Amino acid sequence: MEEILEKVVKLLAYIRDKDLFAEFYRRKLARRSLFDNSANDEHERSVLRKLKQQCGGQFTSKMERMVTDLTLARENQGNFEEYLSNKPIANPGIDLTVTVLTTGFWPSYKSFDLNLPAEMVRCVEVFKEFYQTKTKDRKLTWIYSMGTCNINGYFEPKAVELVVTTYQASALLLFNASNRLSYQEIMTQLNLSDDDVVRLLHSLSCAKYKILNKEPSTKTISPTDIFEFNSKFTDKMRRIKIPLPPVDEKKKVIEDVDRDRRYAIDASIVRIMRSRKVIAYQQLVIECIQQLGQIFKLDVKAIKKRIEDLISREYLERDKDNPNLFKYLA
């Protein structure tokens, strides 16, 4: 396996846009780690060591902090379980695992003010109380879009354990109080966006496992649809996983990388100007490419655009007699 990983990492030398690769890899690593889909933790660390050797510490710094974060999160979970055992009155009555991550190291995820079912609200309150005993300076932001739940579905043929996302679980638990709910009622009660409601209702009524019956019985979700709990649902398995349709993150990743490139070019220009004080345009471009060319392919137009932006922000200025000469403004 080590030999295979070595060959895979060597391929990176032939990739021009290494920053784009790094961002895709970081997001895939995050999903493997958060959903416990990684085949081997030691192999993950081994790849990071090899990437660090080939591309430097800055290339893998966020990914390494993600691995450290998960270790700390496991310790935090152990402390939480100890807290509950010492304070039985605080127990929410549900097995709860919370992974606390550090903003900045992990990919950004959508954070909605999901209207949680009462059972889950109690879980959030209990964990907040525990976390405040550890630190009062940090703020918790709950990313429900990355959560998973194991809930019991009691159907007429038999009970089935459903492994679902927090969104899906919140939608299903609405049917404990109502037999039939419209699309609009579900969206209002959950406080989710149209896109998220369509995805979760499609996964529960149109995909492989039809936990909800839909009127009309079509393969697409419409704002006029009515949903009903499918009490006749059965499956040969006693435990089934109901995935949400995947979201294409490619566009978002490319946008994030483009934004980071602007910051990187700005930082490179300022570093060069700070050391040189005065430099010709052509030389500035050459040195900027030398600094960043190993990470991604630089477009001269992009450098020119960043220079103009830095001039407008008074980091540097053009020489009055020679417009191709730039001066650093301390």
Short mmCIF file of C-alpha atoms in Angstrom, two decimals:
data_model
loop_
_atom_site.label_atom_id
_atom_site.label_comp_id
_atom_site.label_asym_id
_atom_site.label_seq_id
_atom_site.Cartn_x
_atom_site.Cartn_y
_atom_site.Cartn_z
CA MET A 1 0.00 0.00 0.00
CA GLU A 2 2.84 2.41 0.85
CA GLU A 3 4.32 1.82 -2.61
CA ILE A 4 0.98 2.57 -4.29
CA LEU A 5 0.52 5.76 -2.23
CA GLU A 6 4.05 6.84 -3.16
CA LYS A 7 3.26 6.50 -6.86
CA VAL A 8 -0.04 8.36 -6.50
CA VAL A 9 1.62 11.31 -4.76
CA LYS A 10 4.34 11.42 -7.43
CA LEU A 11 1.63 12.13 -10.01
CA LEU A 12 1.12 15.48 -8.30
CA ALA A 13 4.39 16.71 -9.81
CA TYR A 14 2.65 16.63 -13.22
CA ILE A 15 -0.39 18.64 -12.08
CA ARG A 16 -0.12 22.36 -12.75
CA ASP A 17 -2.90 23.65 -10.50
CA LYS A 18 -1.80 22.04 -7.27
CA ASP A 19 -3.93 24.40 -5.18
CA LEU A 20 -7.06 23.18 -6.98
CA PHE A 21 -6.05 19.57 -6.35
CA ALA A 22 -5.40 20.42 -2.67
CA GLU A 23 -8.88 21.92 -2.21
CA PHE A 24 -10.64 18.94 -3.82
CA TYR A 25 -8.50 16.56 -1.76
CA ARG A 26 -9.25 18.51 1.45
CA ARG A 27 -13.01 18.30 0.83
CA LYS A 28 -12.84 14.57 0.09
CA LEU A 29 -10.70 14.03 3.21
CA ALA A 30 -13.25 15.99 5.27
CA ARG A 31 -16.14 13.84 4.06
CA ARG A 32 -14.23 10.60 4.65
CA SER A 33 -13.29 11.75 8.14
CA LEU A 34 -16.66 13.14 9.23
CA PHE A 35 -18.69 10.20 7.90
CA ASP A 36 -16.12 7.62 9.04
CA ASN A 37 -15.65 6.35 5.48
CA SER A 38 -11.85 6.26 5.51
CA ALA A 39 -10.43 2.79 4.93
CA ASN A 40 -7.38 3.42 7.12
CA ASP A 41 -6.42 6.42 9.27
CA GLU A 42 -2.71 5.61 9.05
CA HIS A 43 -2.85 5.64 5.23
CA GLU A 44 -4.52 9.09 5.38
CA ARG A 45 -1.65 10.39 7.54
CA SER A 46 0.89 8.71 5.28
CA VAL A 47 -0.47 10.52 2.19
CA LEU A 48 -0.33 13.85 4.06
CA ARG A 49 3.32 13.20 5.01
CA LYS A 50 4.18 12.46 1.38
CA LEU A 51 2.29 15.53 0.13
CA LYS A 52 4.12 17.66 2.70
CA GLN A 53 7.52 16.32 1.56
CA GLN A 54 6.70 17.08 -2.06
CA CYS A 55 4.86 20.41 -1.78
CA GLY A 56 5.85 21.88 1.58
CA GLY A 57 4.15 22.48 4.91
CA GLN A 58 1.86 25.26 3.69
CA PHE A 59 0.29 22.88 1.17
CA THR A 60 -0.88 20.43 3.85
CA SER A 61 -1.21 22.72 6.90
CA LYS A 62 -5.03 22.85 6.86
CA MET A 63 -5.35 19.12 6.24
CA GLU A 64 -2.96 18.31 9.08
CA ARG A 65 -4.96 20.56 11.42
CA MET A 66 -8.11 18.70 10.34
CA VAL A 67 -6.56 15.42 11.48
CA THR A 68 -5.53 17.03 14.78
CA ASP A 69 -9.03 18.50 15.15
CA LEU A 70 -10.59 15.03 14.89
CA THR A 71 -8.29 13.69 17.61
CA LEU A 72 -9.31 16.58 19.89
CA ALA A 73 -12.98 16.05 18.96
CA ARG A 74 -12.77 12.39 20.06
CA GLU A 75 -11.25 13.48 23.38
CA ASN A 76 -14.01 16.07 23.74
CA GLN A 77 -16.65 13.40 23.10
CA GLY A 78 -15.12 11.24 25.84
CA ASN A 79 -15.30 14.19 28.24
CA PHE A 80 -18.94 14.76 27.25
CA GLU A 81 -19.86 11.14 27.98
CA GLU A 82 -18.12 11.41 31.36
CA TYR A 83 -20.06 14.64 32.04
CA LEU A 84 -23.37 12.84 31.33
CA SER A 85 -22.46 9.85 33.52
CA ASN A 86 -21.68 12.21 36.43
CA LYS A 87 -24.84 14.25 35.83
CA PRO A 88 -27.69 11.84 34.92
CA ILE A 89 -30.28 14.64 35.09
CA ALA A 90 -28.63 16.25 32.01
CA ASN A 91 -28.90 13.12 29.85
CA PRO A 92 -31.01 13.93 26.75
CA GLY A 93 -32.22 10.33 26.46
CA ILE A 94 -30.60 9.94 23.03
CA ASP A 95 -27.09 8.73 22.20
CA LEU A 96 -25.40 11.92 21.04
CA THR A 97 -22.03 12.39 19.36
CA VAL A 98 -20.85 15.91 18.56
CA THR A 99 -17.73 16.61 16.50
CA VAL A 100 -16.37 20.05 17.37
CA LEU A 101 -14.22 21.47 14.56
CA THR A 102 -12.17 24.65 14.18
CA THR A 103 -13.41 27.23 11.66
CA GLY A 104 -10.77 28.00 9.02
CA PHE A 105 -9.20 24.56 8.70
CA TRP A 106 -12.26 22.76 7.37
CA PRO A 107 -14.22 23.43 4.15
CA SER A 108 -17.10 25.84 4.65
CA TYR A 109 -20.50 24.18 4.94
CA LYS A 110 -24.00 25.61 4.77
CA SER A 111 -25.38 26.54 8.18
CA PHE A 112 -29.17 26.90 8.34
CA ASP A 113 -31.28 27.63 11.41
CA LEU A 114 -33.05 24.30 11.01
CA ASN A 115 -36.13 24.00 13.23
CA LEU A 116 -35.10 20.89 15.10
CA PRO A 117 -37.63 18.43 16.56
CA ALA A 118 -38.06 18.73 20.34
CA GLU A 119 -35.98 15.57 20.91
CA MET A 120 -32.99 17.10 19.13
CA VAL A 121 -33.40 20.54 20.72
CA ARG A 122 -32.80 18.90 24.10
CA CYS A 123 -29.57 17.34 22.75
CA VAL A 124 -28.27 20.73 21.56
CA GLU A 125 -29.07 22.38 24.91
CA VAL A 126 -27.33 19.65 26.91
CA PHE A 127 -24.17 19.82 24.79
CA LYS A 128 -24.09 23.63 25.00
CA GLU A 129 -24.26 23.39 28.81
CA PHE A 130 -21.36 20.92 28.79
CA TYR A 131 -19.29 23.00 26.35
CA GLN A 132 -19.68 26.13 28.46
CA THR A 133 -18.04 24.28 31.34
CA LYS A 134 -14.98 23.81 29.10
CA THR A 135 -14.74 27.28 27.54
CA LYS A 136 -16.77 30.49 27.56
CA ASP A 137 -14.82 32.24 24.78
CA ARG A 138 -15.80 30.02 21.85
CA LYS A 139 -19.04 30.09 19.93
CA LEU A 140 -20.63 26.92 18.58
CA THR A 141 -22.17 27.02 15.10
CA TRP A 142 -24.22 23.92 14.37
CA ILE A 143 -23.80 22.44 10.87
CA TYR A 144 -26.90 20.26 10.66
CA SER A 145 -26.30 19.57 6.96
CA MET A 146 -23.36 17.32 7.97
CA GLY A 147 -25.20 15.42 10.72
CA THR A 148 -26.47 11.85 10.67
CA CYS A 149 -29.16 10.15 12.76
CA ASN A 150 -30.20 6.57 13.46
CA ILE A 151 -33.98 6.47 14.00
CA ASN A 152 -36.47 3.63 14.34
CA GLY A 153 -39.24 3.47 11.76
CA TYR A 154 -42.26 1.55 13.08
CA PHE A 155 -44.03 0.13 10.03
CA GLU A 156 -46.91 -2.37 10.00
CA PRO A 157 -44.78 -5.27 8.66
CA LYS A 158 -41.85 -4.65 11.07
CA ALA A 159 -39.61 -2.01 12.59
CA VAL A 160 -36.64 -0.85 10.51
CA GLU A 161 -33.67 1.20 11.69
CA LEU A 162 -33.14 4.13 9.32
CA VAL A 163 -29.71 5.76 8.94
CA VAL A 164 -30.48 9.25 7.67
CA THR A 165 -29.18 12.81 7.70
CA THR A 166 -30.30 15.30 10.35
CA TYR A 167 -32.44 17.02 7.69
CA GLN A 168 -34.16 13.75 6.75
CA ALA A 169 -34.69 12.78 10.40
CA SER A 170 -36.24 16.18 11.16
CA ALA A 171 -38.63 15.77 8.20
CA LEU A 172 -39.63 12.22 9.19
CA LEU A 173 -40.26 13.15 12.82
CA LEU A 174 -42.85 15.70 11.65
CA PHE A 175 -45.06 12.71 10.76
CA ASN A 176 -45.26 11.65 14.41
CA ALA A 177 -47.70 14.54 14.86
CA SER A 178 -49.35 14.62 11.39
CA ASN A 179 -50.44 11.90 8.98
CA ARG A 180 -50.30 14.14 5.92
CA LEU A 181 -48.19 17.21 5.22
CA SER A 182 -47.85 19.43 2.18
CA TYR A 183 -44.54 20.49 0.66
CA GLN A 184 -45.11 24.05 1.91
CA GLU A 185 -45.93 22.86 5.45
CA ILE A 186 -42.74 20.78 5.59
CA MET A 187 -40.62 23.66 4.30
CA THR A 188 -42.15 26.10 6.80
CA GLN A 189 -41.83 23.74 9.77
CA LEU A 190 -38.20 22.87 8.99
CA ASN A 191 -37.16 26.41 7.93
CA LEU A 192 -35.07 25.08 5.03
CA SER A 193 -34.43 26.40 1.52
CA ASP A 194 -36.34 25.09 -1.52
CA ASP A 195 -33.26 23.24 -2.82
CA ASP A 196 -32.70 21.38 0.45
CA VAL A 197 -36.37 20.48 0.87
CA VAL A 198 -36.53 19.11 -2.70
CA ARG A 199 -33.42 16.98 -2.13
CA LEU A 200 -34.56 15.50 1.17
CA LEU A 201 -38.16 14.83 0.06
CA HIS A 202 -36.92 13.24 -3.17
CA SER A 203 -34.66 10.90 -1.16
CA LEU A 204 -37.59 9.85 1.08
CA SER A 205 -40.36 9.49 -1.51
CA CYS A 206 -38.89 9.01 -5.01
CA ALA A 207 -35.65 7.06 -4.52
CA LYS A 208 -35.01 3.40 -3.65
CA TYR A 209 -36.59 3.51 -0.18
CA LYS A 210 -40.06 5.11 -0.24
CA ILE A 211 -40.55 5.99 3.43
CA LEU A 212 -43.07 8.64 2.38
CA ASN A 213 -45.89 8.29 -0.13
CA LYS A 214 -46.33 11.24 -2.45
CA GLU A 215 -49.36 12.66 -4.24
CA PRO A 216 -49.21 12.81 -7.18
CA SER A 217 -47.00 9.73 -7.56
CA THR A 218 -44.38 11.24 -9.88
CA LYS A 219 -40.59 11.04 -9.91
CA THR A 220 -40.09 14.75 -9.28
CA ILE A 221 -40.84 17.01 -6.32
CA SER A 222 -43.24 19.93 -6.79
CA PRO A 223 -44.35 22.69 -4.34
CA THR A 224 -47.94 21.40 -4.68
CA ASP A 225 -47.12 17.82 -3.57
CA ILE A 226 -48.68 16.16 -0.50
CA PHE A 227 -46.74 13.61 1.58
CA GLU A 228 -47.90 10.79 3.84
CA PHE A 229 -46.00 8.33 6.04
CA ASN A 230 -45.77 4.97 4.25
CA SER A 231 -46.88 2.61 7.04
CA LYS A 232 -46.73 -0.37 4.62
CA PHE A 233 -43.00 0.09 3.89
CA THR A 234 -40.87 -3.00 4.37
CA ASP A 235 -37.41 -4.20 3.48
CA LYS A 236 -35.52 -7.46 3.95
CA MET A 237 -32.85 -5.58 5.92
CA ARG A 238 -33.46 -4.45 9.49
CA ARG A 239 -31.14 -1.47 9.02
CA ILE A 240 -31.00 0.67 5.88
CA LYS A 241 -29.10 3.81 4.92
CA ILE A 242 -31.00 6.45 2.95
CA PRO A 243 -28.55 8.81 1.22
CA LEU A 244 -29.31 12.33 0.06
CA PRO A 245 -28.72 13.02 -3.64
CA PRO A 246 -25.12 14.27 -4.04
CA VAL A 247 -24.44 17.95 -4.63
CA ASP A 248 -21.98 18.94 -7.35
CA GLU A 249 -19.41 21.03 -5.47
CA LYS A 250 -17.08 21.58 -8.42
CA LYS A 251 -18.23 25.13 -9.18
CA LYS A 252 -18.02 26.14 -5.50
CA VAL A 253 -14.50 24.67 -5.14
CA ILE A 254 -13.25 26.52 -8.24
CA GLU A 255 -14.73 29.80 -6.94
CA ASP A 256 -13.06 29.31 -3.55
CA VAL A 257 -9.71 28.51 -5.16
CA ASP A 258 -9.95 31.59 -7.43
CA ARG A 259 -10.58 33.76 -4.36
CA ASP A 260 -7.59 32.22 -2.52
CA ARG A 261 -5.41 32.82 -5.57
CA ARG A 262 -6.21 36.52 -5.46
CA TYR A 263 -5.08 36.63 -1.83
CA ALA A 264 -1.91 34.66 -2.69
CA ILE A 265 -0.99 37.01 -5.56
CA ASP A 266 -1.61 40.06 -3.34
CA ALA A 267 0.61 38.61 -0.60
CA SER A 268 3.36 37.75 -3.11
CA ILE A 269 3.38 41.25 -4.66
CA VAL A 270 3.49 42.91 -1.23
CA ARG A 271 6.38 40.64 -0.12
CA ILE A 272 8.36 41.50 -3.25
CA MET A 273 7.65 45.22 -2.96
CA ARG A 274 8.54 45.28 0.73
CA SER A 275 11.98 43.81 0.00
CA ARG A 276 12.68 45.72 -3.25
CA LYS A 277 10.98 49.07 -2.45
CA VAL A 278 11.21 50.02 -6.16
CA ILE A 279 10.82 47.54 -9.04
CA ALA A 280 9.98 47.46 -12.73
CA TYR A 281 6.67 45.93 -13.84
CA GLN A 282 8.29 43.12 -15.84
CA GLN A 283 10.57 42.13 -12.95
CA LEU A 284 7.65 42.18 -10.51
CA VAL A 285 5.69 39.79 -12.74
CA ILE A 286 8.69 37.45 -13.13
CA GLU A 287 9.33 37.27 -9.36
CA CYS A 288 5.64 36.75 -8.62
CA ILE A 289 5.54 33.82 -11.07
CA GLN A 290 8.70 32.39 -9.49
CA GLN A 291 7.10 32.48 -6.04
CA LEU A 292 3.71 31.02 -6.98
CA GLY A 293 4.34 29.10 -10.21
CA GLN A 294 4.95 25.84 -8.36
CA ILE A 295 1.45 25.95 -6.87
CA PHE A 296 -0.67 27.11 -9.81
CA LYS A 297 -0.33 28.45 -13.34
CA LEU A 298 -0.33 32.23 -13.16
CA ASP A 299 -2.03 34.42 -15.73
CA VAL A 300 -0.15 37.70 -16.36
CA LYS A 301 -3.53 39.44 -16.69
CA ALA A 302 -4.45 38.28 -13.18
CA ILE A 303 -1.18 39.70 -11.78
CA LYS A 304 -1.79 43.01 -13.56
CA LYS A 305 -5.31 43.16 -12.12
CA ARG A 306 -4.00 42.53 -8.58
CA ILE A 307 -1.34 45.25 -9.03
CA GLU A 308 -4.05 47.75 -9.99
CA ASP A 309 -6.11 46.72 -6.98
CA LEU A 310 -3.13 47.16 -4.63
CA ILE A 311 -2.48 50.61 -6.12
CA SER A 312 -6.10 51.58 -5.40
CA ARG A 313 -5.62 50.36 -1.81
CA GLU A 314 -2.37 52.38 -1.55
CA TYR A 315 0.03 49.48 -1.03
CA LEU A 316 2.14 50.69 -3.97
CA GLU A 317 2.19 53.46 -6.54
CA ARG A 318 3.46 54.12 -10.07
CA ASP A 319 6.48 56.30 -10.55
CA LYS A 320 5.40 59.69 -11.87
CA ASP A 321 8.11 59.76 -14.54
CA ASN A 322 8.08 56.07 -15.47
CA PRO A 323 4.65 54.31 -15.35
CA ASN A 324 6.37 50.89 -15.66
CA LEU A 325 8.13 51.44 -12.34
CA PHE A 326 6.39 50.74 -9.02
CA LYS A 327 7.20 52.05 -5.53
CA TYR A 328 6.26 50.41 -2.25
CA LEU A 329 4.21 52.53 0.14
CA ALA A 330 5.14 51.57 3.69
#
